GROMACS .gro file of N, CA and C in nm:
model
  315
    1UNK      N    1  23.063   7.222 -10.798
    1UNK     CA    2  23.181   7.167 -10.733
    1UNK      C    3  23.142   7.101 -10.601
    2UNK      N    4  23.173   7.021 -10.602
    2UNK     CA    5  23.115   6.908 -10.431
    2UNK      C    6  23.227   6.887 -10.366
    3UNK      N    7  23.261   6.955 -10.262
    3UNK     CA    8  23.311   6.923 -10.164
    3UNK      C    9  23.371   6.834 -10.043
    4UNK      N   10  23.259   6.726 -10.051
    4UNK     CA   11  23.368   6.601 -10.040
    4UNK      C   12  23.234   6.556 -10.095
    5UNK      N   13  23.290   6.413 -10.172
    5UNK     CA   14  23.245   6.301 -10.281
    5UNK      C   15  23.185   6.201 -10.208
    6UNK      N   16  23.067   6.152 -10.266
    6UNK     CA   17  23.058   5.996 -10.190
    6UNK      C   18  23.153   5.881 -10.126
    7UNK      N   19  23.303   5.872 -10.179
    7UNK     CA   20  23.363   5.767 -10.130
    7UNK      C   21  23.440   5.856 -10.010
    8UNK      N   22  23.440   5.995 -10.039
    8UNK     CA   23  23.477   6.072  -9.864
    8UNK      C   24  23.418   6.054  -9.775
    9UNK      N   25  23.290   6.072  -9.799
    9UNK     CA   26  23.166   6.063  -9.718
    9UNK      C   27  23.157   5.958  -9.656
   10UNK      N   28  23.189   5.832  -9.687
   10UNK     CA   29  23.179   5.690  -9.660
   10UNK      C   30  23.256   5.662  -9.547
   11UNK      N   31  23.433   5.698  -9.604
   11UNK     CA   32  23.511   5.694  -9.532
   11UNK      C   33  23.470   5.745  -9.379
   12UNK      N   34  23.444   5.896  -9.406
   12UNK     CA   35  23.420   6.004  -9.278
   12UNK      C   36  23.331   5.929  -9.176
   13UNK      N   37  23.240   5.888  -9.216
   13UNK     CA   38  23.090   5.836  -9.141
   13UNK      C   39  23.154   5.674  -9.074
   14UNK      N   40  23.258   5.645  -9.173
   14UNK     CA   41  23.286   5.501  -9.109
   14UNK      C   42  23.379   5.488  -8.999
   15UNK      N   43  23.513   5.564  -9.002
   15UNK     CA   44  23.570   5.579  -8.905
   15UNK      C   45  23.474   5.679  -8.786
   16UNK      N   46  23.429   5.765  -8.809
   16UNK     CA   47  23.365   5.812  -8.712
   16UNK      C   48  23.273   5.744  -8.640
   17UNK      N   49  23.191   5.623  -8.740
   17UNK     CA   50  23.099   5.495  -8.647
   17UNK      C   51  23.224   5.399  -8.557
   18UNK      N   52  23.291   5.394  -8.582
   18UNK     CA   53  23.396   5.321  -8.575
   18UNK      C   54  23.449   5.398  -8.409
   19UNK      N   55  23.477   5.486  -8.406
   19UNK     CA   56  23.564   5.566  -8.274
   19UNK      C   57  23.446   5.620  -8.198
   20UNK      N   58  23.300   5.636  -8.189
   20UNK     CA   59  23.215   5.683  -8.181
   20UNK      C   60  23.178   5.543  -8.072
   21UNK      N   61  23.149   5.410  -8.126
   21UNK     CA   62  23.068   5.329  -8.109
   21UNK      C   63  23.217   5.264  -7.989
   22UNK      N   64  23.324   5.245  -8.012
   22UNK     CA   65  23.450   5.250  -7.926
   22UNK      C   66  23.435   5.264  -7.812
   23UNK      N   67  23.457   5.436  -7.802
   23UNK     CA   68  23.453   5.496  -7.733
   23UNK      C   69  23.329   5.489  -7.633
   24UNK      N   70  23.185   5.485  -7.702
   24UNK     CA   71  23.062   5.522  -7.642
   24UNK      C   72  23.068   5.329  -7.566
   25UNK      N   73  23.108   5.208  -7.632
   25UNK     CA   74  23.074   5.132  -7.567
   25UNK      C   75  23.189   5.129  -7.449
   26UNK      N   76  23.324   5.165  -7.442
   26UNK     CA   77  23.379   5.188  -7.347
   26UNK      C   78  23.359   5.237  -7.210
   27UNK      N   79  23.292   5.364  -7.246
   27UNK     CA   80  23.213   5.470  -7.145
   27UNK      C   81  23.166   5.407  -7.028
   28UNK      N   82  23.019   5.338  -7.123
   28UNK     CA   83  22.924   5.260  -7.093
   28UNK      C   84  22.945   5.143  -6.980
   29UNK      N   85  23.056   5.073  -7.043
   29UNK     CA   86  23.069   4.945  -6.958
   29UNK      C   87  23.180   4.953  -6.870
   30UNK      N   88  23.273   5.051  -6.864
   30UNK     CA   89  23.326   5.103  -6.745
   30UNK      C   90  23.335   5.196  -6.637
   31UNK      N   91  23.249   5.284  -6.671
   31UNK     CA   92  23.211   5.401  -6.618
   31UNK      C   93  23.280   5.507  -6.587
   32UNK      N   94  23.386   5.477  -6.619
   32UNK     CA   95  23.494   5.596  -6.666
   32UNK      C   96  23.464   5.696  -6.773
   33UNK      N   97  23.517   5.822  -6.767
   33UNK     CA   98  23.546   5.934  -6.906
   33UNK      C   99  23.622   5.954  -6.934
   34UNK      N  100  23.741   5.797  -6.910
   34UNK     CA  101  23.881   5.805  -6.967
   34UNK      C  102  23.937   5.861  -7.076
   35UNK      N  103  23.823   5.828  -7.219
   35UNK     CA  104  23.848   5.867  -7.334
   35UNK      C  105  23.809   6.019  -7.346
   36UNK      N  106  23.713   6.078  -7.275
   36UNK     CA  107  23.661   6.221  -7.358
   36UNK      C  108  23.748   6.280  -7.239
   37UNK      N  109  23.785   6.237  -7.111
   37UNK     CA  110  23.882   6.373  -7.055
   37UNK      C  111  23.992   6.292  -7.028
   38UNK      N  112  24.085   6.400  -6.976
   38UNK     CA  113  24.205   6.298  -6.988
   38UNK      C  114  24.243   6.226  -6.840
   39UNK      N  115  24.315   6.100  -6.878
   39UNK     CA  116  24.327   6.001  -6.797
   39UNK      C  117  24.364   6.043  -6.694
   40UNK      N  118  24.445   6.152  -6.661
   40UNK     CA  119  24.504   6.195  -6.520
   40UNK      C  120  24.431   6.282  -6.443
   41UNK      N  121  24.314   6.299  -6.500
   41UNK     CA  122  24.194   6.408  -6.467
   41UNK      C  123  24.151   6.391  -6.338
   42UNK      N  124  24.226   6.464  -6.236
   42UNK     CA  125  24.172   6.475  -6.066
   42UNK      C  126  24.061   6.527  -6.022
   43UNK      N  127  23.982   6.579  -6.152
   43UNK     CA  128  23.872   6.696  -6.109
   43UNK      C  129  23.770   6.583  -6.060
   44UNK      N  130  23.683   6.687  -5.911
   44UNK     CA  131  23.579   6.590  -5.906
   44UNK      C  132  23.483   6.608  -6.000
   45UNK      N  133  23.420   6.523  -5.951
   45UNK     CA  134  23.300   6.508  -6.054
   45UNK      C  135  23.139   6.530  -5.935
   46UNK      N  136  23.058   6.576  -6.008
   46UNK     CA  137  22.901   6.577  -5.943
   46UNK      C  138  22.852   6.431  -5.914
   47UNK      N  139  22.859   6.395  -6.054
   47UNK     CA  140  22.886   6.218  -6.082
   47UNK      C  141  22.945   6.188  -6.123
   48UNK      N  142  23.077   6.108  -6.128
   48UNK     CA  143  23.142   6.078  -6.269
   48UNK      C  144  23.113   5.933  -6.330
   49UNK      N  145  23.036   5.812  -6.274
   49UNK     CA  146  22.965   5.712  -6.309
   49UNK      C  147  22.826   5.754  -6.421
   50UNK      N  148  22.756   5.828  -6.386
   50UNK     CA  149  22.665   5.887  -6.433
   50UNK      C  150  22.697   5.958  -6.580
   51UNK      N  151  22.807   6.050  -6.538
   51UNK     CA  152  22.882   6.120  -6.683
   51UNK      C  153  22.875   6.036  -6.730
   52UNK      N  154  22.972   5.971  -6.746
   52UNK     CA  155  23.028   5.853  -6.819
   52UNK      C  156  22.899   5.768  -6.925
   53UNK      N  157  22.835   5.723  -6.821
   53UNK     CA  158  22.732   5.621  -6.899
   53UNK      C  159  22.650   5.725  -6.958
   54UNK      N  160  22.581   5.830  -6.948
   54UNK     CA  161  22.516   5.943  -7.008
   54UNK      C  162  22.631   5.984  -7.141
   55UNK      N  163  22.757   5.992  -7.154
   55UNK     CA  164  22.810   6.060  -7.240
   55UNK      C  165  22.843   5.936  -7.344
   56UNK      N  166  22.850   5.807  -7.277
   56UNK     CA  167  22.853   5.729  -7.332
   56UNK      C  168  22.728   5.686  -7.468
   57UNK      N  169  22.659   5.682  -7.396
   57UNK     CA  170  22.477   5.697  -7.446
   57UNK      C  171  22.516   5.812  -7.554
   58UNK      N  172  22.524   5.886  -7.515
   58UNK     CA  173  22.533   6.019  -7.656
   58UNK      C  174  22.605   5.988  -7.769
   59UNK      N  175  22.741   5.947  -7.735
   59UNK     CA  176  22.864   5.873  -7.836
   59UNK      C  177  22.797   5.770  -7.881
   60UNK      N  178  22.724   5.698  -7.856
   60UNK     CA  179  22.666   5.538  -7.916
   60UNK      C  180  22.558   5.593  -8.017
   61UNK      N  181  22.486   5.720  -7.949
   61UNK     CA  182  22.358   5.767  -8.057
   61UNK      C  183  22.453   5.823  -8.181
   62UNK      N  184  22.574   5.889  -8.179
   62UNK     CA  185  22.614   6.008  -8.236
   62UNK      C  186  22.670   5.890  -8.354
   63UNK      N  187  22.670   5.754  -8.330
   63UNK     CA  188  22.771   5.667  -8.400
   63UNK      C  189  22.631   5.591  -8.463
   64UNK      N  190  22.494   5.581  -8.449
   64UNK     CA  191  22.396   5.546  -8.559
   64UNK      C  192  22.367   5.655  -8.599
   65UNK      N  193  22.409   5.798  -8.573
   65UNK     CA  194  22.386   5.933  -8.663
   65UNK      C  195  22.515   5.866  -8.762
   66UNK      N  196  22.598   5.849  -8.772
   66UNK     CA  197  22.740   5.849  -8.840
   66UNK      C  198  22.682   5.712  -8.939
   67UNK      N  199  22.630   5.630  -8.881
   67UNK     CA  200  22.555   5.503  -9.024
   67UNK      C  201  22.440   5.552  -9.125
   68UNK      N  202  22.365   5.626  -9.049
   68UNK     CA  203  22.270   5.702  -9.124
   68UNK      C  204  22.354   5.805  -9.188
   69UNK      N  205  22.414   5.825  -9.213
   69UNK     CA  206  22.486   5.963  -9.282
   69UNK      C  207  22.560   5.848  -9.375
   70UNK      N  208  22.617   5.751  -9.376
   70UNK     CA  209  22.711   5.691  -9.454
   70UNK      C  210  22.571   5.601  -9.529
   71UNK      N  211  22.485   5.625  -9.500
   71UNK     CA  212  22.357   5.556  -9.583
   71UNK      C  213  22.314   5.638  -9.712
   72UNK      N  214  22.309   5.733  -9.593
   72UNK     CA  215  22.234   5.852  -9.672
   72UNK      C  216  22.352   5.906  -9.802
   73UNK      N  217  22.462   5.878  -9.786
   73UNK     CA  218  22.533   5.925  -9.908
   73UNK      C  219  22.538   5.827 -10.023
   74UNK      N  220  22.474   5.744 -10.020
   74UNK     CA  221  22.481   5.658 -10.161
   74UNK      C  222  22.371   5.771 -10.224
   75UNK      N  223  22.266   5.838 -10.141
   75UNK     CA  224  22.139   5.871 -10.241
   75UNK      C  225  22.212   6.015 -10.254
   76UNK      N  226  22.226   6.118 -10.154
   76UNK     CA  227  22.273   6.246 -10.165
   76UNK      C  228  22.375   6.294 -10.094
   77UNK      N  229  22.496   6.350 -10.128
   77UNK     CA  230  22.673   6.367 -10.032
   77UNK      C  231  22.607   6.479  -9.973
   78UNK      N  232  22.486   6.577 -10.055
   78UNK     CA  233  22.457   6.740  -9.982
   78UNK      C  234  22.395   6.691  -9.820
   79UNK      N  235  22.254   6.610  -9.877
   79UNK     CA  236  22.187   6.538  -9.795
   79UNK      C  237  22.230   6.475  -9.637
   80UNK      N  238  22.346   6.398  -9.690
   80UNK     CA  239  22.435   6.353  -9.556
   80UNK      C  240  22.524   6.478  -9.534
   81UNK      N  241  22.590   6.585  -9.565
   81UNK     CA  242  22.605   6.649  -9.523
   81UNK      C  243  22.576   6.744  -9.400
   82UNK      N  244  22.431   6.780  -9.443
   82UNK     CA  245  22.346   6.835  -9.391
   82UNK      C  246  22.351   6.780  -9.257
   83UNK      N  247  22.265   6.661  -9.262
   83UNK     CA  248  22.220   6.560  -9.102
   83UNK      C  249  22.384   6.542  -9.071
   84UNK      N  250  22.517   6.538  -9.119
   84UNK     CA  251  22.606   6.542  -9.013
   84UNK      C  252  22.602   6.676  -8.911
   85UNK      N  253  22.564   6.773  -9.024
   85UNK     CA  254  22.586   6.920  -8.929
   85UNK      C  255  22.481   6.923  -8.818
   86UNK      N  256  22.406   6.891  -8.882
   86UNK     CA  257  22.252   6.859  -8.781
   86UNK      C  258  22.285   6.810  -8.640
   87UNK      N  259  22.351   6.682  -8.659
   87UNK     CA  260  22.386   6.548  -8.540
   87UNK      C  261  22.448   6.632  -8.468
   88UNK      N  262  22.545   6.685  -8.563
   88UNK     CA  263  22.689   6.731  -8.457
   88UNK      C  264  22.631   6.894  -8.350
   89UNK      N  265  22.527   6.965  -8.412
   89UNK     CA  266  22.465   7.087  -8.314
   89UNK      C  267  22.407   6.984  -8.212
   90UNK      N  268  22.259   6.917  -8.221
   90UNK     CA  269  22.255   6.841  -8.162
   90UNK      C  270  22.291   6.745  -8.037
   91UNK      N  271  22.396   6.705  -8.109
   91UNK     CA  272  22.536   6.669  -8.004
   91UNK      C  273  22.560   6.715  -7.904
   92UNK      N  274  22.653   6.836  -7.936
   92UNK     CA  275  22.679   6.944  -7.879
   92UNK      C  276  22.597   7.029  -7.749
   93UNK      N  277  22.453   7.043  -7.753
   93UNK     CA  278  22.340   7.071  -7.701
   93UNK      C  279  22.345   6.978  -7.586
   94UNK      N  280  22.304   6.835  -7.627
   94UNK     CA  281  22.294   6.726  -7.492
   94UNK      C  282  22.462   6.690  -7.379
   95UNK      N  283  22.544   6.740  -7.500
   95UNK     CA  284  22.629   6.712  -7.454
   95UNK      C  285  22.681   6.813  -7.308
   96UNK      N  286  22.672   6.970  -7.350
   96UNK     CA  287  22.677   7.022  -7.249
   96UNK      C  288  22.551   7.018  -7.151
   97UNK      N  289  22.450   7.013  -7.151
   97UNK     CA  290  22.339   6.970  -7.068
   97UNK      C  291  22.416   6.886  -7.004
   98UNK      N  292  22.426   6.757  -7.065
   98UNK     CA  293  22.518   6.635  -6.939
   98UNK      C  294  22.588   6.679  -6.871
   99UNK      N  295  22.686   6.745  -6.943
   99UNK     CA  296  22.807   6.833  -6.844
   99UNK      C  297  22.752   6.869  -6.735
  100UNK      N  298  22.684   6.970  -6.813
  100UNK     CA  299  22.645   7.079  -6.691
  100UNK      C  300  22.574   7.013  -6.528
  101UNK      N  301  22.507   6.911  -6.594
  101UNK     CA  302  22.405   6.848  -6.507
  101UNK      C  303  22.538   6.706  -6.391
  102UNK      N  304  22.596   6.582  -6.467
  102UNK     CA  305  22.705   6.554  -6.419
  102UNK      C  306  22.839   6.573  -6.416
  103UNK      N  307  22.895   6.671  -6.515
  103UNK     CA  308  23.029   6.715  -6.482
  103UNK      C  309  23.100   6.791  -6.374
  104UNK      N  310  23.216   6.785  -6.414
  104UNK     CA  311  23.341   6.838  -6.341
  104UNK      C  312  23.300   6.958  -6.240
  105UNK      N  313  23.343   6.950  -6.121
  105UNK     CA  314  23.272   7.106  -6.061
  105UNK      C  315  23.355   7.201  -6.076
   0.00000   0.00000   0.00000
C-alpha cells in the first residue's frame, strides 16, 4: 500500500518549490522575516537583516531539496520520501542554529 503516489508527490514537491523559492527570494531581497514571523512582530532582533537573508538562504536551499524530491519521484515515491524527511530534519537543525545565532532575543 503506498501512501502517497507519484502524481502526490509531484504536486507536494511543486507547491512546496513554489512557496519555498517565494518566500526564500523575498527574505533575501528585502531583508525582512515578514513571511516566517509575523508582520507585527516588535521583538528585537540580534540581527534581523542577517536573519532574514540567512533564513532566506535556507528556504531557497529547502526549495532545490523540494525539485530534487519531485525528480526523484518519477524513479522512486519511497525514495523521495525519504530525502523529504531527510531535508526537512536537516532544515530544522540550521534553522534553529540561525535562530539561535540571529534571532529574536
Amino acid at each position: 500500500m503506498e501512501i502517497l503516489g507519484f502524481s502526490d508527490l509531484t504536486w507536494i514537491s511543486g507547491i512546496a518549490f513554489i512557496l519555498c523559492l517565494g518566500f526564500g527570494i523575498y527574505m533575501v531581497k528585502t531583508g525582512k522575516p515578514g513571511f516566517v514571523r509575523s508582520f507585527n512582530d516588535n521583538s528585537s532582533y540580534r540581527d534581523k537583516e542577517q536573519y532574514a537573508k540567512k533564513g532566506g538562504r535556507l528556504l531557497l536551499c529547502l526549495a532545490a531539496v523540494c525539485l530534487v524530491m519531485g525528480a526523484v519521484a518519477f524513479v522512486s515515491p519511497t525514495a523521495s520520501n525519504i530525502i523529504g524527511i531527510l531535508a526537512l530534519a536537516v532544515f530544522a537543525y540550521f534553522w534553529k542554529k540561525m535562530s539561535d545565532e540571529f534571532g529574536p532575543v
